[in-house]
């Protein structure tokens, strides 16, 4: 999928991955009122010499965004799951663009291409790619497993309720998967 792995190179030595979340808020600072906090993170396992985290939006994210900072090469890498919800894609685009805005000398790489940032059109394409991926899997009539923030979900396609179109079925499945991550057991 296009832009599912991006790297920002040339960040300052003092950069910490855990502060990148603050860039999503005005004045680069978490709100004082806990009710105003929309995004959160938890530490994730990274390679040796990396600080890593999963960033997610409360009540909307299905998979979150994986971010890892390599202190040796001063590079911040982002990954987005094929199961990402629309909110995850928006968060991914926002987070990448805000880091670039905060550090204008840094460069964004998508494999070997240098990008200036992610556009609204890129965001729409990424959402469409994920919708298309789920549609493709539904067409195979075989089961598949979706991995989320808090819950995995194994789907037997033959057991799904029929929908008027495959587009609607894929859209409903993606939304149900995102909602499932936030349901209380």
mmCIF file of C-alpha atoms in Angstrom:
data_model
loop_
_atom_site.group_PDB
_atom_site.id
_atom_site.type_symbol
_atom_site.label_atom_id
_atom_site.label_comp_id
_atom_site.label_asym_id
_atom_site.label_seq_id
_atom_site.Cartn_x
_atom_site.Cartn_y
_atom_site.Cartn_z
ATOM 1 C CA UNK A 1 0.000 0.000 0.000
ATOM 2 C CA UNK A 2 1.215 3.446 -0.818
ATOM 3 C CA UNK A 3 2.991 5.306 1.995
ATOM 4 C CA UNK A 4 2.337 2.650 4.651
ATOM 5 C CA UNK A 5 5.985 3.018 5.752
ATOM 6 C CA UNK A 6 7.622 6.443 5.909
ATOM 7 C CA UNK A 7 10.843 7.758 7.414
ATOM 8 C CA UNK A 8 11.780 11.274 8.448
ATOM 9 C CA UNK A 9 15.555 11.774 8.397
ATOM 10 C CA UNK A 10 17.599 14.625 9.809
ATOM 11 C CA UNK A 11 15.861 15.164 13.127
ATOM 12 C CA UNK A 12 17.817 16.860 15.941
ATOM 13 C CA UNK A 13 19.851 14.758 18.388
ATOM 14 C CA UNK A 14 17.635 15.802 21.302
ATOM 15 C CA UNK A 15 14.454 14.522 19.570
ATOM 16 C CA UNK A 16 12.409 12.040 21.625
ATOM 17 C CA UNK A 17 9.701 9.955 19.989
ATOM 18 C CA UNK A 18 7.424 10.329 23.022
ATOM 19 C CA UNK A 19 7.202 14.093 22.528
ATOM 20 C CA UNK A 20 6.029 13.769 18.921
ATOM 21 C CA UNK A 21 2.502 13.195 20.193
ATOM 22 C CA UNK A 22 2.524 16.715 21.651
ATOM 23 C CA UNK A 23 2.869 18.172 18.127
ATOM 24 C CA UNK A 24 -0.749 17.218 17.454
ATOM 25 C CA UNK A 25 -1.955 19.742 20.048
ATOM 26 C CA UNK A 26 -1.874 23.535 19.947
ATOM 27 C CA UNK A 27 1.293 24.987 21.463
ATOM 28 C CA UNK A 28 2.894 21.508 21.186
ATOM 29 C CA UNK A 29 1.635 20.593 24.634
ATOM 30 C CA UNK A 30 -0.879 18.121 26.015
ATOM 31 C CA UNK A 31 -4.025 19.807 27.352
ATOM 32 C CA UNK A 32 -4.298 20.244 31.116
ATOM 33 C CA UNK A 33 -7.844 18.886 31.184
ATOM 34 C CA UNK A 34 -7.824 15.076 30.718
ATOM 35 C CA UNK A 35 -11.188 15.288 28.916
ATOM 36 C CA UNK A 36 -9.529 17.304 26.130
ATOM 37 C CA UNK A 37 -6.943 14.619 25.344
ATOM 38 C CA UNK A 38 -7.806 13.050 21.990
ATOM 39 C CA UNK A 39 -4.610 11.122 21.310
ATOM 40 C CA UNK A 40 -2.490 8.860 23.442
ATOM 41 C CA UNK A 41 0.425 6.474 23.120
ATOM 42 C CA UNK A 42 2.017 3.547 24.800
ATOM 43 C CA UNK A 43 5.605 2.335 24.529
ATOM 44 C CA UNK A 44 6.169 -0.364 21.925
ATOM 45 C CA UNK A 45 9.006 -2.761 21.257
ATOM 46 C CA UNK A 46 11.564 -1.303 18.891
ATOM 47 C CA UNK A 47 14.904 -2.413 17.535
ATOM 48 C CA UNK A 48 18.038 -1.915 19.611
ATOM 49 C CA UNK A 49 18.781 1.820 19.910
ATOM 50 C CA UNK A 50 15.193 2.802 19.081
ATOM 51 C CA UNK A 51 12.476 4.415 21.115
ATOM 52 C CA UNK A 52 9.108 3.191 19.820
ATOM 53 C CA UNK A 53 5.440 3.849 20.531
ATOM 54 C CA UNK A 54 1.938 3.205 19.276
ATOM 55 C CA UNK A 55 -0.077 6.397 18.834
ATOM 56 C CA UNK A 56 -3.855 6.209 18.690
ATOM 57 C CA UNK A 57 -6.989 8.334 18.824
ATOM 58 C CA UNK A 58 -9.418 7.540 21.612
ATOM 59 C CA UNK A 59 -12.610 5.749 20.488
ATOM 60 C CA UNK A 60 -11.742 5.928 16.767
ATOM 61 C CA UNK A 61 -8.477 4.084 16.142
ATOM 62 C CA UNK A 62 -8.470 0.437 15.123
ATOM 63 C CA UNK A 63 -4.724 -0.182 14.911
ATOM 64 C CA UNK A 64 -2.989 3.065 15.799
ATOM 65 C CA UNK A 65 0.224 4.326 14.201
ATOM 66 C CA UNK A 66 3.594 2.756 14.987
ATOM 67 C CA UNK A 67 6.408 5.298 15.387
ATOM 68 C CA UNK A 68 10.064 4.460 16.126
ATOM 69 C CA UNK A 69 12.987 6.849 16.512
ATOM 70 C CA UNK A 70 16.491 5.579 15.814
ATOM 71 C CA UNK A 71 18.924 7.688 17.829
ATOM 72 C CA UNK A 72 21.955 6.534 15.829
ATOM 73 C CA UNK A 73 20.777 7.883 12.467
ATOM 74 C CA UNK A 74 18.297 10.476 13.834
ATOM 75 C CA UNK A 75 15.420 8.979 11.863
ATOM 76 C CA UNK A 76 11.766 8.646 12.803
ATOM 77 C CA UNK A 77 9.932 5.784 11.068
ATOM 78 C CA UNK A 78 6.172 5.423 10.817
ATOM 79 C CA UNK A 79 4.125 2.353 9.922
ATOM 80 C CA UNK A 80 0.430 2.040 9.213
ATOM 81 C CA UNK A 81 -1.414 -1.282 9.291
ATOM 82 C CA UNK A 82 -3.593 -2.474 6.402
ATOM 83 C CA UNK A 83 -6.384 -2.731 8.999
ATOM 84 C CA UNK A 84 -6.115 0.949 9.967
ATOM 85 C CA UNK A 85 -9.362 2.857 10.340
ATOM 86 C CA UNK A 86 -9.979 6.172 8.597
ATOM 87 C CA UNK A 87 -9.106 7.880 11.903
ATOM 88 C CA UNK A 88 -5.761 6.039 11.994
ATOM 89 C CA UNK A 89 -4.943 7.230 8.473
ATOM 90 C CA UNK A 90 -5.815 10.824 9.393
ATOM 91 C CA UNK A 91 -3.675 10.552 12.529
ATOM 92 C CA UNK A 92 -0.779 9.146 10.463
ATOM 93 C CA UNK A 93 -0.951 12.015 7.960
ATOM 94 C CA UNK A 94 -1.306 14.612 10.742
ATOM 95 C CA UNK A 95 1.562 13.218 12.783
ATOM 96 C CA UNK A 96 3.946 13.061 9.803
ATOM 97 C CA UNK A 97 3.053 16.580 8.684
ATOM 98 C CA UNK A 98 3.305 18.063 12.183
ATOM 99 C CA UNK A 99 6.768 16.556 12.758
ATOM 100 C CA UNK A 100 7.880 18.002 9.395
ATOM 101 C CA UNK A 101 6.393 21.377 10.301
ATOM 102 C CA UNK A 102 8.176 21.399 13.661
ATOM 103 C CA UNK A 103 11.496 20.329 12.081
ATOM 104 C CA UNK A 104 11.619 22.025 8.641
ATOM 105 C CA UNK A 105 15.159 20.817 7.836
ATOM 106 C CA UNK A 106 14.127 17.160 8.121
ATOM 107 C CA UNK A 107 13.334 15.169 4.979
ATOM 108 C CA UNK A 108 10.477 12.710 4.448
ATOM 109 C CA UNK A 109 11.248 9.509 2.570
ATOM 110 C CA UNK A 110 8.879 6.917 1.140
ATOM 111 C CA UNK A 111 11.372 4.182 0.254
ATOM 112 C CA UNK A 112 13.649 6.101 -2.164
ATOM 113 C CA UNK A 113 11.311 9.000 -2.955
ATOM 114 C CA UNK A 114 11.626 12.301 -1.120
ATOM 115 C CA UNK A 115 8.282 13.885 -0.255
ATOM 116 C CA UNK A 116 7.465 17.375 1.008
ATOM 117 C CA UNK A 117 4.671 15.999 3.168
ATOM 118 C CA UNK A 118 1.425 14.097 2.864
ATOM 119 C CA UNK A 119 -1.523 15.798 1.195
ATOM 120 C CA UNK A 120 -5.245 15.423 1.589
ATOM 121 C CA UNK A 121 -5.219 13.519 -1.685
ATOM 122 C CA UNK A 122 -2.617 11.094 -0.290
ATOM 123 C CA UNK A 123 -4.856 10.578 2.735
ATOM 124 C CA UNK A 124 -7.860 9.771 0.540
ATOM 125 C CA UNK A 125 -5.755 7.332 -1.506
ATOM 126 C CA UNK A 126 -4.522 5.597 1.642
ATOM 127 C CA UNK A 127 -8.088 5.213 2.932
ATOM 128 C CA UNK A 128 -9.207 3.889 -0.462
ATOM 129 C CA UNK A 129 -6.292 1.400 -0.477
ATOM 130 C CA UNK A 130 -7.409 -0.024 2.862
ATOM 131 C CA UNK A 131 -11.019 -0.237 1.711
ATOM 132 C CA UNK A 132 -9.896 -1.982 -1.474
ATOM 133 C CA UNK A 133 -7.741 -4.416 0.492
ATOM 134 C CA UNK A 134 -10.667 -5.485 2.684
ATOM 135 C CA UNK A 135 -12.916 -5.796 -0.401
ATOM 136 C CA UNK A 136 -10.322 -8.023 -2.062
ATOM 137 C CA UNK A 137 -10.176 -10.291 0.995
ATOM 138 C CA UNK A 138 -13.975 -10.485 1.150
ATOM 139 C CA UNK A 139 -14.056 -11.595 -2.494
ATOM 140 C CA UNK A 140 -11.779 -14.558 -1.776
ATOM 141 C CA UNK A 141 -14.496 -16.105 0.427
ATOM 142 C CA UNK A 142 -11.810 -17.324 2.828
ATOM 143 C CA UNK A 143 -11.277 -16.304 6.418
ATOM 144 C CA UNK A 144 -8.699 -13.767 7.574
ATOM 145 C CA UNK A 145 -7.518 -12.250 10.839
ATOM 146 C CA UNK A 146 -7.508 -8.528 11.561
ATOM 147 C CA UNK A 147 -5.072 -7.374 14.269
ATOM 148 C CA UNK A 148 -6.109 -4.303 16.238
ATOM 149 C CA UNK A 149 -4.968 -2.156 19.141
ATOM 150 C CA UNK A 150 -6.598 -4.272 21.802
ATOM 151 C CA UNK A 151 -8.331 -7.148 20.022
ATOM 152 C CA UNK A 152 -7.733 -9.399 17.068
ATOM 153 C CA UNK A 153 -10.630 -10.576 14.975
ATOM 154 C CA UNK A 154 -10.774 -13.735 12.852
ATOM 155 C CA UNK A 155 -13.439 -13.502 10.223
ATOM 156 C CA UNK A 156 -15.065 -16.350 8.352
ATOM 157 C CA UNK A 157 -16.312 -14.642 5.197
ATOM 158 C CA UNK A 158 -18.939 -17.327 4.582
ATOM 159 C CA UNK A 159 -20.622 -16.391 7.884
ATOM 160 C CA UNK A 160 -21.090 -12.701 7.035
ATOM 161 C CA UNK A 161 -24.508 -11.251 6.500
ATOM 162 C CA UNK A 162 -25.058 -10.406 2.845
ATOM 163 C CA UNK A 163 -24.870 -6.685 2.034
ATOM 164 C CA UNK A 164 -26.228 -4.830 -0.982
ATOM 165 C CA UNK A 165 -22.697 -4.322 -2.310
ATOM 166 C CA UNK A 166 -19.190 -5.443 -1.472
ATOM 167 C CA UNK A 167 -18.238 -1.780 -0.891
ATOM 168 C CA UNK A 168 -20.838 -1.444 1.854
ATOM 169 C CA UNK A 169 -19.841 -4.759 3.391
ATOM 170 C CA UNK A 170 -16.150 -3.737 3.482
ATOM 171 C CA UNK A 171 -16.986 -0.302 4.907
ATOM 172 C CA UNK A 172 -19.208 -1.814 7.610
ATOM 173 C CA UNK A 173 -16.544 -4.386 8.498
ATOM 174 C CA UNK A 174 -13.822 -1.732 8.873
ATOM 175 C CA UNK A 175 -16.082 0.431 11.059
ATOM 176 C CA UNK A 176 -17.174 -2.526 13.192
ATOM 177 C CA UNK A 177 -13.504 -3.501 13.684
ATOM 178 C CA UNK A 178 -12.594 0.015 14.863
ATOM 179 C CA UNK A 179 -15.609 0.111 17.215
ATOM 180 C CA UNK A 180 -14.698 -3.320 18.591
ATOM 181 C CA UNK A 181 -11.365 -1.981 19.859
ATOM 182 C CA UNK A 182 -13.176 0.380 22.262
ATOM 183 C CA UNK A 183 -16.024 -1.825 23.516
ATOM 184 C CA UNK A 184 -15.913 -2.795 27.142
ATOM 185 C CA UNK A 185 -15.848 -6.544 27.618
#
